[in-house]
Amino acid sequence: MREKVDKVVCSLGVGTHFERWGYCAEQLVELDWEEHIPYDSLVIHSLPARHFSGRGLVLNKTLWSSFLIESPSLTLYLGSDGGYGSHFKRIGRRFSTIDWAILENGQYSKDWRFIHIMPEQLTQVVSDLNARHVVTVHHSKDIRGTSL
């Protein structure tokens, strides 16, 4: 699979994981929030997301991001995991035409409300982004992390 991949665009610090998985450093593009890279006829933007990164005892060594891909005919927002915040309104104002937004939905622990969109917040996120169409992902996990 790696030999079929030309470039990997990821958040700051995530490239080391791809290198460990066998990708060449030349294939990797790490972006900070508000940075972008042109790629063929696309522009790929790294944007804010409200989440922590890491597992176990080592946290926040990499940046957690959302991404927006602009093509000549379509704008796609990839929301990533992340809690509700004012960044959605800023993104919606900056990119006035988001054709499709892929957003998480269905996290049911109030303890996760700062790092995951709660079901009752999804409508507000869509409104803030002014997204024309939405696909929801990361569905239906309860407090134990099991599917409902």
mmCIF file of N, CA and C in Angstrom:
data_model
loop_
_atom_site.group_PDB
_atom_site.id
_atom_site.type_symbol
_atom_site.label_atom_id
_atom_site.label_comp_id
_atom_site.label_asym_id
_atom_site.label_seq_id
_atom_site.Cartn_x
_atom_site.Cartn_y
_atom_site.Cartn_z
ATOM 1 N N MET A 1 0.821 -1.204 0.000
ATOM 2 C CA MET A 1 0.000 0.000 0.000
ATOM 3 C C MET A 1 0.863 1.264 0.000
ATOM 4 N N ARG A 2 1.943 1.284 0.789
ATOM 5 C CA ARG A 2 2.774 2.486 0.877
ATOM 6 C C ARG A 2 3.311 2.918 -0.487
ATOM 7 N N GLU A 3 3.619 1.938 -1.324
ATOM 8 C CA GLU A 3 4.186 2.288 -2.632
ATOM 9 C C GLU A 3 3.180 2.995 -3.532
ATOM 10 N N LYS A 4 1.910 2.922 -3.206
ATOM 11 C CA LYS A 4 0.876 3.603 -3.981
ATOM 12 C C LYS A 4 0.598 5.024 -3.481
ATOM 13 N N VAL A 5 1.192 5.383 -2.353
ATOM 14 C CA VAL A 5 0.947 6.680 -1.726
ATOM 15 C C VAL A 5 2.042 7.656 -2.143
ATOM 16 N N ASP A 6 1.628 8.777 -2.713
ATOM 17 C CA ASP A 6 2.578 9.814 -3.122
ATOM 18 C C ASP A 6 2.930 10.699 -1.930
ATOM 19 N N LYS A 7 1.915 11.258 -1.272
ATOM 20 C CA LYS A 7 2.113 12.162 -0.138
ATOM 21 C C LYS A 7 1.152 11.806 0.987
ATOM 22 N N VAL A 8 1.613 12.014 2.220
ATOM 23 C CA VAL A 8 0.779 11.900 3.406
ATOM 24 C C VAL A 8 0.755 13.283 4.042
ATOM 25 N N VAL A 9 -0.419 13.879 4.153
ATOM 26 C CA VAL A 9 -0.567 15.170 4.813
ATOM 27 C C VAL A 9 -1.140 14.891 6.195
ATOM 28 N N CYS A 10 -0.430 15.362 7.227
ATOM 29 C CA CYS A 10 -0.843 15.059 8.596
ATOM 30 C C CYS A 10 -0.522 16.242 9.505
ATOM 31 N N SER A 11 -0.915 16.124 10.739
ATOM 32 C CA SER A 11 -0.673 17.160 11.747
ATOM 33 C C SER A 11 0.774 17.105 12.231
ATOM 34 N N LEU A 12 1.216 18.211 12.833
ATOM 35 C CA LEU A 12 2.568 18.280 13.380
ATOM 36 C C LEU A 12 2.827 17.126 14.346
ATOM 37 N N GLY A 13 3.972 16.487 14.180
ATOM 38 C CA GLY A 13 4.376 15.409 15.079
ATOM 39 C C GLY A 13 3.904 14.033 14.672
ATOM 40 N N VAL A 14 2.936 13.946 13.769
ATOM 41 C CA VAL A 14 2.363 12.653 13.386
ATOM 42 C C VAL A 14 3.244 11.937 12.361
ATOM 43 N N GLY A 15 4.074 12.684 11.652
ATOM 44 C CA GLY A 15 4.929 12.097 10.633
ATOM 45 C C GLY A 15 5.840 11.003 11.163
ATOM 46 N N THR A 16 6.297 11.121 12.395
ATOM 47 C CA THR A 16 7.178 10.082 12.964
ATOM 48 C C THR A 16 6.479 8.730 13.024
ATOM 49 N N HIS A 17 5.167 8.741 13.250
ATOM 50 C CA HIS A 17 4.415 7.482 13.243
ATOM 51 C C HIS A 17 4.436 6.864 11.847
ATOM 52 N N PHE A 18 4.234 7.693 10.825
ATOM 53 C CA PHE A 18 4.256 7.186 9.450
ATOM 54 C C PHE A 18 5.643 6.664 9.079
ATOM 55 N N GLU A 19 6.696 7.339 9.540
ATOM 56 C CA GLU A 19 8.048 6.845 9.280
ATOM 57 C C GLU A 19 8.254 5.474 9.921
ATOM 58 N N ARG A 20 7.785 5.308 11.133
ATOM 59 C CA ARG A 20 7.879 4.013 11.826
ATOM 60 C C ARG A 20 7.096 2.935 11.066
ATOM 61 N N TRP A 21 6.038 3.336 10.360
ATOM 62 C CA TRP A 21 5.234 2.390 9.577
ATOM 63 C C TRP A 21 5.796 2.178 8.178
ATOM 64 N N GLY A 22 6.969 2.766 7.889
ATOM 65 C CA GLY A 22 7.644 2.488 6.638
ATOM 66 C C GLY A 22 7.546 3.546 5.561
ATOM 67 N N TYR A 23 6.931 4.684 5.833
ATOM 68 C CA TYR A 23 6.862 5.756 4.846
ATOM 69 C C TYR A 23 8.160 6.550 4.858
ATOM 70 N N CYS A 24 8.563 7.061 3.704
ATOM 71 C CA CYS A 24 9.763 7.885 3.585
ATOM 72 C C CYS A 24 9.455 9.308 4.040
ATOM 73 N N ALA A 25 10.456 9.950 4.616
ATOM 74 C CA ALA A 25 10.282 11.332 5.078
ATOM 75 C C ALA A 25 9.853 12.254 3.932
ATOM 76 N N GLU A 26 10.315 11.960 2.710
ATOM 77 C CA GLU A 26 9.960 12.787 1.553
ATOM 78 C C GLU A 26 8.472 12.709 1.207
ATOM 79 N N GLN A 27 7.802 11.654 1.663
ATOM 80 C CA GLN A 27 6.370 11.499 1.397
ATOM 81 C C GLN A 27 5.516 12.304 2.364
ATOM 82 N N LEU A 28 6.101 12.772 3.453
ATOM 83 C CA LEU A 28 5.326 13.335 4.558
ATOM 84 C C LEU A 28 5.306 14.852 4.536
ATOM 85 N N VAL A 29 4.125 15.391 4.773
ATOM 86 C CA VAL A 29 3.940 16.831 4.922
ATOM 87 C C VAL A 29 3.190 17.037 6.228
ATOM 88 N N GLU A 30 3.858 17.637 7.212
ATOM 89 C CA GLU A 30 3.217 17.937 8.490
ATOM 90 C C GLU A 30 2.778 19.402 8.488
ATOM 91 N N LEU A 31 1.534 19.627 8.875
ATOM 92 C CA LEU A 31 0.989 20.980 8.881
ATOM 93 C C LEU A 31 0.544 21.382 10.278
ATOM 94 N N ASP A 32 0.780 22.632 10.606
ATOM 95 C CA ASP A 32 0.250 23.258 11.813
ATOM 96 C C ASP A 32 -1.147 23.780 11.481
ATOM 97 N N TRP A 33 -1.902 24.129 12.505
ATOM 98 C CA TRP A 33 -3.203 24.745 12.258
ATOM 99 C C TRP A 33 -3.013 25.995 11.393
ATOM 100 N N GLU A 34 -3.957 26.210 10.496
ATOM 101 C CA GLU A 34 -4.020 27.365 9.596
ATOM 102 C C GLU A 34 -2.979 27.312 8.483
ATOM 103 N N GLU A 35 -2.244 26.220 8.371
ATOM 104 C CA GLU A 35 -1.350 26.053 7.229
ATOM 105 C C GLU A 35 -2.069 25.254 6.150
ATOM 106 N N HIS A 36 -1.581 25.377 4.934
ATOM 107 C CA HIS A 36 -2.173 24.630 3.823
ATOM 108 C C HIS A 36 -1.091 24.247 2.832
ATOM 109 N N ILE A 37 -1.427 23.310 1.970
ATOM 110 C CA ILE A 37 -0.506 22.878 0.926
ATOM 111 C C ILE A 37 -1.304 22.635 -0.350
ATOM 112 N N PRO A 38 -0.815 23.167 -1.468
ATOM 113 C CA PRO A 38 -1.439 22.807 -2.742
ATOM 114 C C PRO A 38 -0.958 21.411 -3.137
ATOM 115 N N TYR A 39 -1.847 20.639 -3.717
ATOM 116 C CA TYR A 39 -1.491 19.305 -4.191
ATOM 117 C C TYR A 39 -2.319 19.018 -5.441
ATOM 118 N N ASP A 40 -1.656 18.907 -6.569
ATOM 119 C CA ASP A 40 -2.340 18.786 -7.856
ATOM 120 C C ASP A 40 -3.364 19.914 -7.973
ATOM 121 N N SER A 41 -4.625 19.602 -8.186
ATOM 122 C CA SER A 41 -5.645 20.647 -8.311
ATOM 123 C C SER A 41 -6.331 20.936 -6.972
ATOM 124 N N LEU A 42 -5.810 20.365 -5.877
ATOM 125 C CA LEU A 42 -6.404 20.530 -4.553
ATOM 126 C C LEU A 42 -5.614 21.518 -3.703
ATOM 127 N N VAL A 43 -6.288 22.023 -2.672
ATOM 128 C CA VAL A 43 -5.608 22.723 -1.582
ATOM 129 C C VAL A 43 -6.069 22.037 -0.301
ATOM 130 N N ILE A 44 -5.112 21.591 0.501
ATOM 131 C CA ILE A 44 -5.412 20.887 1.743
ATOM 132 C C ILE A 44 -5.053 21.807 2.905
ATOM 133 N N HIS A 45 -6.045 22.084 3.753
ATOM 134 C CA HIS A 45 -5.889 22.984 4.890
ATOM 135 C C HIS A 45 -5.899 22.180 6.191
ATOM 136 N N SER A 46 -4.986 22.510 7.084
ATOM 137 C CA SER A 46 -5.021 21.975 8.446
ATOM 138 C C SER A 46 -5.699 23.021 9.320
ATOM 139 N N LEU A 47 -6.711 22.593 10.070
ATOM 140 C CA LEU A 47 -7.536 23.526 10.848
ATOM 141 C C LEU A 47 -7.668 23.037 12.279
ATOM 142 N N PRO A 48 -8.109 23.892 13.190
ATOM 143 C CA PRO A 48 -8.220 23.501 14.592
ATOM 144 C C PRO A 48 -9.217 22.373 14.841
ATOM 145 N N ALA A 49 -8.952 21.633 15.871
ATOM 146 C CA ALA A 49 -9.861 20.630 16.420
ATOM 147 C C ALA A 49 -9.640 20.629 17.929
ATOM 148 N N ARG A 50 -10.665 20.310 18.676
ATOM 149 C CA ARG A 50 -10.582 20.355 20.141
ATOM 150 C C ARG A 50 -10.515 18.933 20.683
ATOM 151 N N HIS A 51 -9.299 18.440 20.893
ATOM 152 C CA HIS A 51 -9.061 17.079 21.366
ATOM 153 C C HIS A 51 -7.642 17.015 21.896
ATOM 154 N N PHE A 52 -7.331 16.001 22.652
ATOM 155 C CA PHE A 52 -5.951 15.760 23.049
ATOM 156 C C PHE A 52 -5.392 14.689 22.125
ATOM 157 N N SER A 53 -4.096 14.485 22.171
ATOM 158 C CA SER A 53 -3.508 13.417 21.365
ATOM 159 C C SER A 53 -2.637 12.553 22.266
ATOM 160 N N GLY A 54 -2.511 11.297 21.907
ATOM 161 C CA GLY A 54 -1.677 10.375 22.659
ATOM 162 C C GLY A 54 -2.494 9.388 23.457
ATOM 163 N N ARG A 55 -1.819 8.386 23.921
ATOM 164 C CA ARG A 55 -2.440 7.346 24.732
ATOM 165 C C ARG A 55 -1.545 7.052 25.934
ATOM 166 N N GLY A 56 -2.101 6.495 26.953
ATOM 167 C CA GLY A 56 -1.308 6.088 28.116
ATOM 168 C C GLY A 56 -0.753 7.280 28.871
ATOM 169 N N LEU A 57 0.517 7.207 29.219
ATOM 170 C CA LEU A 57 1.137 8.237 30.051
ATOM 171 C C LEU A 57 1.713 9.402 29.251
ATOM 172 N N VAL A 58 1.841 9.238 27.937
ATOM 173 C CA VAL A 58 2.425 10.280 27.093
ATOM 174 C C VAL A 58 1.317 10.943 26.286
ATOM 175 N N LEU A 59 1.019 12.193 26.638
ATOM 176 C CA LEU A 59 -0.062 12.913 25.963
ATOM 177 C C LEU A 59 0.465 14.151 25.255
ATOM 178 N N ASN A 60 -0.256 14.545 24.232
ATOM 179 C CA ASN A 60 -0.088 15.832 23.558
ATOM 180 C C ASN A 60 1.313 16.061 22.991
ATOM 181 N N LYS A 61 1.901 15.024 22.414
ATOM 182 C CA LYS A 61 3.184 15.160 21.721
ATOM 183 C C LYS A 61 2.977 15.454 20.238
ATOM 184 N N THR A 62 1.733 15.360 19.777
ATOM 185 C CA THR A 62 1.395 15.671 18.391
ATOM 186 C C THR A 62 0.197 16.615 18.398
ATOM 187 N N LEU A 63 0.005 17.275 17.292
ATOM 188 C CA LEU A 63 -1.129 18.191 17.147
ATOM 189 C C LEU A 63 -2.347 17.411 16.660
ATOM 190 N N TRP A 64 -3.515 17.744 17.170
ATOM 191 C CA TRP A 64 -4.767 17.160 16.705
ATOM 192 C C TRP A 64 -5.428 18.186 15.799
ATOM 193 N N SER A 65 -5.788 17.795 14.593
ATOM 194 C CA SER A 65 -6.303 18.743 13.605
ATOM 195 C C SER A 65 -7.552 18.225 12.915
ATOM 196 N N SER A 66 -8.293 19.151 12.353
ATOM 197 C CA SER A 66 -9.294 18.829 11.338
ATOM 198 C C SER A 66 -8.679 19.260 10.009
ATOM 199 N N PHE A 67 -9.285 18.833 8.910
ATOM 200 C CA PHE A 67 -8.748 19.172 7.594
ATOM 201 C C PHE A 67 -9.874 19.597 6.664
ATOM 202 N N LEU A 68 -9.543 20.473 5.745
ATOM 203 C CA LEU A 68 -10.480 20.875 4.710
ATOM 204 C C LEU A 68 -9.768 20.727 3.380
ATOM 205 N N ILE A 69 -10.437 20.079 2.438
ATOM 206 C CA ILE A 69 -9.875 19.863 1.111
ATOM 207 C C ILE A 69 -10.722 20.637 0.110
ATOM 208 N N GLU A 70 -10.064 21.543 -0.604
ATOM 209 C CA GLU A 70 -10.732 22.312 -1.657
ATOM 210 C C GLU A 70 -10.311 21.758 -3.008
ATOM 211 N N SER A 71 -11.283 21.452 -3.830
ATOM 212 C CA SER A 71 -11.025 21.084 -5.214
ATOM 213 C C SER A 71 -11.720 22.136 -6.080
ATOM 214 N N PRO A 72 -11.495 22.130 -7.383
ATOM 215 C CA PRO A 72 -12.183 23.096 -8.237
ATOM 216 C C PRO A 72 -13.714 22.985 -8.174
ATOM 217 N N SER A 73 -14.224 21.804 -7.810
ATOM 218 C CA SER A 73 -15.674 21.616 -7.843
ATOM 219 C C SER A 73 -16.311 21.283 -6.502
ATOM 220 N N LEU A 74 -15.507 21.097 -5.438
ATOM 221 C CA LEU A 74 -16.067 20.594 -4.176
ATOM 222 C C LEU A 74 -15.177 20.996 -3.005
ATOM 223 N N THR A 75 -15.809 21.299 -1.875
ATOM 224 C CA THR A 75 -15.082 21.548 -0.633
ATOM 225 C C THR A 75 -15.547 20.533 0.397
ATOM 226 N N LEU A 76 -14.582 19.794 0.963
ATOM 227 C CA LEU A 76 -14.854 18.718 1.914
ATOM 228 C C LEU A 76 -14.169 19.027 3.231
ATOM 229 N N TYR A 77 -14.937 19.041 4.323
ATOM 230 C CA TYR A 77 -14.400 19.261 5.666
ATOM 231 C C TYR A 77 -14.376 17.930 6.400
ATOM 232 N N LEU A 78 -13.209 17.569 6.930
ATOM 233 C CA LEU A 78 -13.034 16.343 7.711
ATOM 234 C C LEU A 78 -12.859 16.771 9.161
ATOM 235 N N GLY A 79 -13.913 16.611 9.945
ATOM 236 C CA GLY A 79 -13.941 17.179 11.280
ATOM 237 C C GLY A 79 -13.042 16.519 12.298
ATOM 238 N N SER A 80 -12.654 15.271 12.085
ATOM 239 C CA SER A 80 -11.847 14.549 13.059
ATOM 240 C C SER A 80 -12.660 14.374 14.346
ATOM 241 N N ASP A 81 -12.105 13.701 15.315
ATOM 242 C CA ASP A 81 -12.707 13.703 16.648
ATOM 243 C C ASP A 81 -12.494 15.088 17.229
ATOM 244 N N GLY A 82 -13.384 15.521 18.048
ATOM 245 C CA GLY A 82 -13.159 16.795 18.707
ATOM 246 C C GLY A 82 -14.433 17.370 19.273
ATOM 247 N N GLY A 83 -14.287 18.074 20.365
ATOM 248 C CA GLY A 83 -15.425 18.675 21.032
ATOM 249 C C GLY A 83 -15.881 19.959 20.371
ATOM 250 N N TYR A 84 -17.075 20.388 20.756
ATOM 251 C CA TYR A 84 -17.637 21.615 20.211
ATOM 252 C C TYR A 84 -16.839 22.816 20.711
ATOM 253 N N GLY A 85 -16.664 23.791 19.843
ATOM 254 C CA GLY A 85 -15.991 25.026 20.216
ATOM 255 C C GLY A 85 -16.202 26.091 19.163
ATOM 256 N N SER A 86 -15.711 27.282 19.459
ATOM 257 C CA SER A 86 -15.890 28.426 18.561
ATOM 258 C C SER A 86 -15.131 28.260 17.247
ATOM 259 N N HIS A 87 -14.212 27.301 17.174
ATOM 260 C CA HIS A 87 -13.461 27.094 15.932
ATOM 261 C C HIS A 87 -14.380 26.711 14.771
ATOM 262 N N PHE A 88 -15.506 26.069 15.060
ATOM 263 C CA PHE A 88 -16.424 25.713 13.964
ATOM 264 C C PHE A 88 -16.995 26.962 13.291
ATOM 265 N N LYS A 89 -17.350 27.975 14.063
ATOM 266 C CA LYS A 89 -17.856 29.221 13.477
ATOM 267 C C LYS A 89 -16.783 29.922 12.667
ATOM 268 N N ARG A 90 -15.549 29.934 13.189
ATOM 269 C CA ARG A 90 -14.451 30.571 12.457
ATOM 270 C C ARG A 90 -14.201 29.858 11.125
ATOM 271 N N ILE A 91 -14.231 28.537 11.147
ATOM 272 C CA ILE A 91 -14.030 27.763 9.923
ATOM 273 C C ILE A 91 -15.166 28.039 8.935
ATOM 274 N N GLY A 92 -16.401 28.067 9.439
ATOM 275 C CA GLY A 92 -17.544 28.346 8.580
ATOM 276 C C GLY A 92 -17.494 29.726 7.949
ATOM 277 N N ARG A 93 -16.997 30.721 8.684
ATOM 278 C CA ARG A 93 -16.859 32.071 8.119
ATOM 279 C C ARG A 93 -15.730 32.122 7.084
ATOM 280 N N ARG A 94 -14.651 31.435 7.379
ATOM 281 C CA ARG A 94 -13.492 31.461 6.466
ATOM 282 C C ARG A 94 -13.774 30.724 5.160
ATOM 283 N N PHE A 95 -14.463 29.600 5.260
ATOM 284 C CA PHE A 95 -14.780 28.784 4.084
ATOM 285 C C PHE A 95 -16.294 28.795 3.914
ATOM 286 N N SER A 96 -16.777 29.769 3.167
ATOM 287 C CA SER A 96 -18.219 30.000 3.102
ATOM 288 C C SER A 96 -18.973 28.904 2.363
ATOM 289 N N THR A 97 -18.267 28.081 1.601
ATOM 290 C CA THR A 97 -18.934 27.004 0.876
ATOM 291 C C THR A 97 -18.307 25.670 1.272
ATOM 292 N N ILE A 98 -18.911 24.985 2.226
ATOM 293 C CA ILE A 98 -18.498 23.627 2.572
ATOM 294 C C ILE A 98 -19.587 22.715 2.026
ATOM 295 N N ASP A 99 -19.245 21.990 0.982
ATOM 296 C CA ASP A 99 -20.228 21.126 0.339
ATOM 297 C C ASP A 99 -20.553 19.902 1.193
ATOM 298 N N TRP A 100 -19.523 19.278 1.725
ATOM 299 C CA TRP A 100 -19.694 18.082 2.553
ATOM 300 C C TRP A 100 -18.863 18.223 3.816
ATOM 301 N N ALA A 101 -19.451 17.876 4.956
ATOM 302 C CA ALA A 101 -18.739 17.815 6.227
ATOM 303 C C ALA A 101 -18.863 16.399 6.773
ATOM 304 N N ILE A 102 -17.743 15.810 7.129
ATOM 305 C CA ILE A 102 -17.729 14.502 7.787
ATOM 306 C C ILE A 102 -17.466 14.767 9.261
ATOM 307 N N LEU A 103 -18.478 14.479 10.084
ATOM 308 C CA LEU A 103 -18.436 14.844 11.501
ATOM 309 C C LEU A 103 -18.753 13.649 12.384
ATOM 310 N N GLU A 104 -18.109 13.606 13.523
ATOM 311 C CA GLU A 104 -18.435 12.553 14.479
ATOM 312 C C GLU A 104 -19.776 12.857 15.144
ATOM 313 N N ASN A 105 -20.397 11.806 15.653
ATOM 314 C CA ASN A 105 -21.684 11.969 16.337
ATOM 315 C C ASN A 105 -21.945 10.716 17.159
ATOM 316 N N GLY A 106 -22.479 10.888 18.331
ATOM 317 C CA GLY A 106 -22.937 9.733 19.080
ATOM 318 C C GLY A 106 -22.114 9.377 20.284
ATOM 319 N N GLN A 107 -21.347 10.310 20.827
ATOM 320 C CA GLN A 107 -20.601 10.025 22.066
ATOM 321 C C GLN A 107 -21.508 10.370 23.242
ATOM 322 N N TYR A 108 -21.705 9.413 24.122
ATOM 323 C CA TYR A 108 -22.745 9.581 25.136
ATOM 324 C C TYR A 108 -22.254 9.793 26.548
ATOM 325 N N SER A 109 -20.983 9.973 26.777
ATOM 326 C CA SER A 109 -20.515 10.252 28.123
ATOM 327 C C SER A 109 -20.308 11.758 28.270
ATOM 328 N N LYS A 110 -20.955 12.349 29.237
ATOM 329 C CA LYS A 110 -20.771 13.780 29.480
ATOM 330 C C LYS A 110 -19.318 14.091 29.827
ATOM 331 N N ASP A 111 -18.573 13.092 30.324
ATOM 332 C CA ASP A 111 -17.149 13.284 30.607
ATOM 333 C C ASP A 111 -16.352 13.567 29.344
ATOM 334 N N TRP A 112 -16.886 13.210 28.183
ATOM 335 C CA TRP A 112 -16.194 13.378 26.910
ATOM 336 C C TRP A 112 -16.619 14.648 26.182
ATOM 337 N N ARG A 113 -17.440 15.478 26.792
ATOM 338 C CA ARG A 113 -18.058 16.603 26.080
ATOM 339 C C ARG A 113 -17.052 17.632 25.563
ATOM 340 N N PHE A 114 -15.845 17.677 26.118
ATOM 341 C CA PHE A 114 -14.867 18.650 25.634
ATOM 342 C C PHE A 114 -14.006 18.098 24.495
ATOM 343 N N ILE A 115 -14.057 16.786 24.272
ATOM 344 C CA ILE A 115 -13.224 16.188 23.228
ATOM 345 C C ILE A 115 -14.036 15.438 22.174
ATOM 346 N N HIS A 116 -15.345 15.392 22.325
ATOM 347 C CA HIS A 116 -16.220 14.754 21.337
ATOM 348 C C HIS A 116 -17.496 15.576 21.189
ATOM 349 N N ILE A 117 -18.031 15.604 19.981
ATOM 350 C CA ILE A 117 -19.303 16.279 19.742
ATOM 351 C C ILE A 117 -20.413 15.410 20.337
ATOM 352 N N MET A 118 -21.191 15.992 21.207
ATOM 353 C CA MET A 118 -22.342 15.298 21.768
ATOM 354 C C MET A 118 -23.470 15.332 20.735
ATOM 355 N N PRO A 119 -24.335 14.334 20.731
ATOM 356 C CA PRO A 119 -25.423 14.297 19.736
ATOM 357 C C PRO A 119 -26.253 15.577 19.698
ATOM 358 N N GLU A 120 -26.492 16.160 20.854
ATOM 359 C CA GLU A 120 -27.310 17.377 20.890
ATOM 360 C C GLU A 120 -26.570 18.601 20.346
ATOM 361 N N GLN A 121 -25.269 18.505 20.092
ATOM 362 C CA GLN A 121 -24.484 19.614 19.552
ATOM 363 C C GLN A 121 -24.308 19.543 18.031
ATOM 364 N N LEU A 122 -24.621 18.413 17.450
ATOM 365 C CA LEU A 122 -24.341 18.212 16.032
ATOM 366 C C LEU A 122 -25.041 19.251 15.148
ATOM 367 N N THR A 123 -26.281 19.556 15.424
ATOM 368 C CA THR A 123 -27.014 20.540 14.626
ATOM 369 C C THR A 123 -26.323 21.897 14.674
ATOM 370 N N GLN A 124 -25.819 22.277 15.845
ATOM 371 C CA GLN A 124 -25.116 23.558 15.981
ATOM 372 C C GLN A 124 -23.813 23.555 15.185
ATOM 373 N N VAL A 125 -23.092 22.445 15.208
ATOM 374 C CA VAL A 125 -21.842 22.345 14.441
ATOM 375 C C VAL A 125 -22.127 22.520 12.946
ATOM 376 N N VAL A 126 -23.144 21.834 12.450
ATOM 377 C CA VAL A 126 -23.504 21.935 11.032
ATOM 378 C C VAL A 126 -23.885 23.374 10.690
ATOM 379 N N SER A 127 -24.624 24.006 11.563
ATOM 380 C CA SER A 127 -25.019 25.405 11.350
ATOM 381 C C SER A 127 -23.793 26.319 11.364
ATOM 382 N N ASP A 128 -22.902 26.124 12.327
ATOM 383 C CA ASP A 128 -21.693 26.952 12.415
ATOM 384 C C ASP A 128 -20.842 26.823 11.154
ATOM 385 N N LEU A 129 -20.718 25.614 10.647
ATOM 386 C CA LEU A 129 -19.921 25.371 9.445
ATOM 387 C C LEU A 129 -20.645 25.806 8.172
ATOM 388 N N ASN A 130 -21.971 25.925 8.257
ATOM 389 C CA ASN A 130 -22.797 26.205 7.087
ATOM 390 C C ASN A 130 -22.584 25.139 6.003
ATOM 391 N N ALA A 131 -22.494 23.893 6.461
ATOM 392 C CA ALA A 131 -22.257 22.770 5.551
ATOM 393 C C ALA A 131 -23.541 22.414 4.809
ATOM 394 N N ARG A 132 -23.422 22.169 3.529
ATOM 395 C CA ARG A 132 -24.586 21.803 2.713
ATOM 396 C C ARG A 132 -25.038 20.364 2.970
ATOM 397 N N HIS A 133 -24.081 19.454 3.114
ATOM 398 C CA HIS A 133 -24.371 18.042 3.343
ATOM 399 C C HIS A 133 -23.476 17.532 4.464
ATOM 400 N N VAL A 134 -23.957 16.532 5.189
ATOM 401 C CA VAL A 134 -23.214 15.993 6.326
ATOM 402 C C VAL A 134 -23.243 14.472 6.292
ATOM 403 N N VAL A 135 -22.102 13.883 6.590
ATOM 404 C CA VAL A 135 -21.997 12.448 6.832
ATOM 405 C C VAL A 135 -21.473 12.306 8.256
ATOM 406 N N THR A 136 -22.183 11.528 9.074
ATOM 407 C CA THR A 136 -21.717 11.353 10.451
ATOM 408 C C THR A 136 -20.977 10.028 10.583
ATOM 409 N N VAL A 137 -19.973 10.056 11.444
ATOM 410 C CA VAL A 137 -19.123 8.891 11.708
ATOM 411 C C VAL A 137 -18.858 8.794 13.204
ATOM 412 N N HIS A 138 -18.176 7.736 13.600
ATOM 413 C CA HIS A 138 -17.774 7.543 15.006
ATOM 414 C C HIS A 138 -19.018 7.503 15.889
ATOM 415 N N HIS A 139 -19.912 6.617 15.517
ATOM 416 C CA HIS A 139 -21.237 6.560 16.115
ATOM 417 C C HIS A 139 -21.324 5.715 17.382
ATOM 418 N N SER A 140 -22.241 6.081 18.220
ATOM 419 C CA SER A 140 -22.876 5.236 19.223
ATOM 420 C C SER A 140 -21.916 4.517 20.154
ATOM 421 N N LYS A 141 -21.084 5.276 20.810
ATOM 422 C CA LYS A 141 -20.228 4.704 21.843
ATOM 423 C C LYS A 141 -20.747 5.174 23.195
ATOM 424 N N ASP A 142 -20.846 4.241 24.115
ATOM 425 C CA ASP A 142 -21.273 4.636 25.458
ATOM 426 C C ASP A 142 -20.029 4.878 26.313
ATOM 427 N N ILE A 143 -20.233 5.141 27.580
ATOM 428 C CA ILE A 143 -19.152 5.518 28.497
ATOM 429 C C ILE A 143 -18.067 4.431 28.577
ATOM 430 N N ARG A 144 -18.391 3.198 28.327
ATOM 431 C CA ARG A 144 -17.391 2.133 28.372
ATOM 432 C C ARG A 144 -16.667 1.982 27.044
ATOM 433 N N GLY A 145 -17.051 2.777 26.038
ATOM 434 C CA GLY A 145 -16.406 2.709 24.741
ATOM 435 C C GLY A 145 -16.890 1.569 23.878
ATOM 436 N N THR A 146 -17.985 0.929 24.253
ATOM 437 C CA THR A 146 -18.527 -0.176 23.458
ATOM 438 C C THR A 146 -19.683 0.325 22.615
ATOM 439 N N SER A 147 -19.947 -0.362 21.552
ATOM 440 C CA SER A 147 -21.073 0.037 20.704
ATOM 441 C C SER A 147 -22.387 -0.206 21.420
ATOM 442 N N LEU A 148 -23.306 0.721 21.222
ATOM 443 C CA LEU A 148 -24.642 0.578 21.809
ATOM 444 C C LEU A 148 -25.508 -0.314 20.962
#
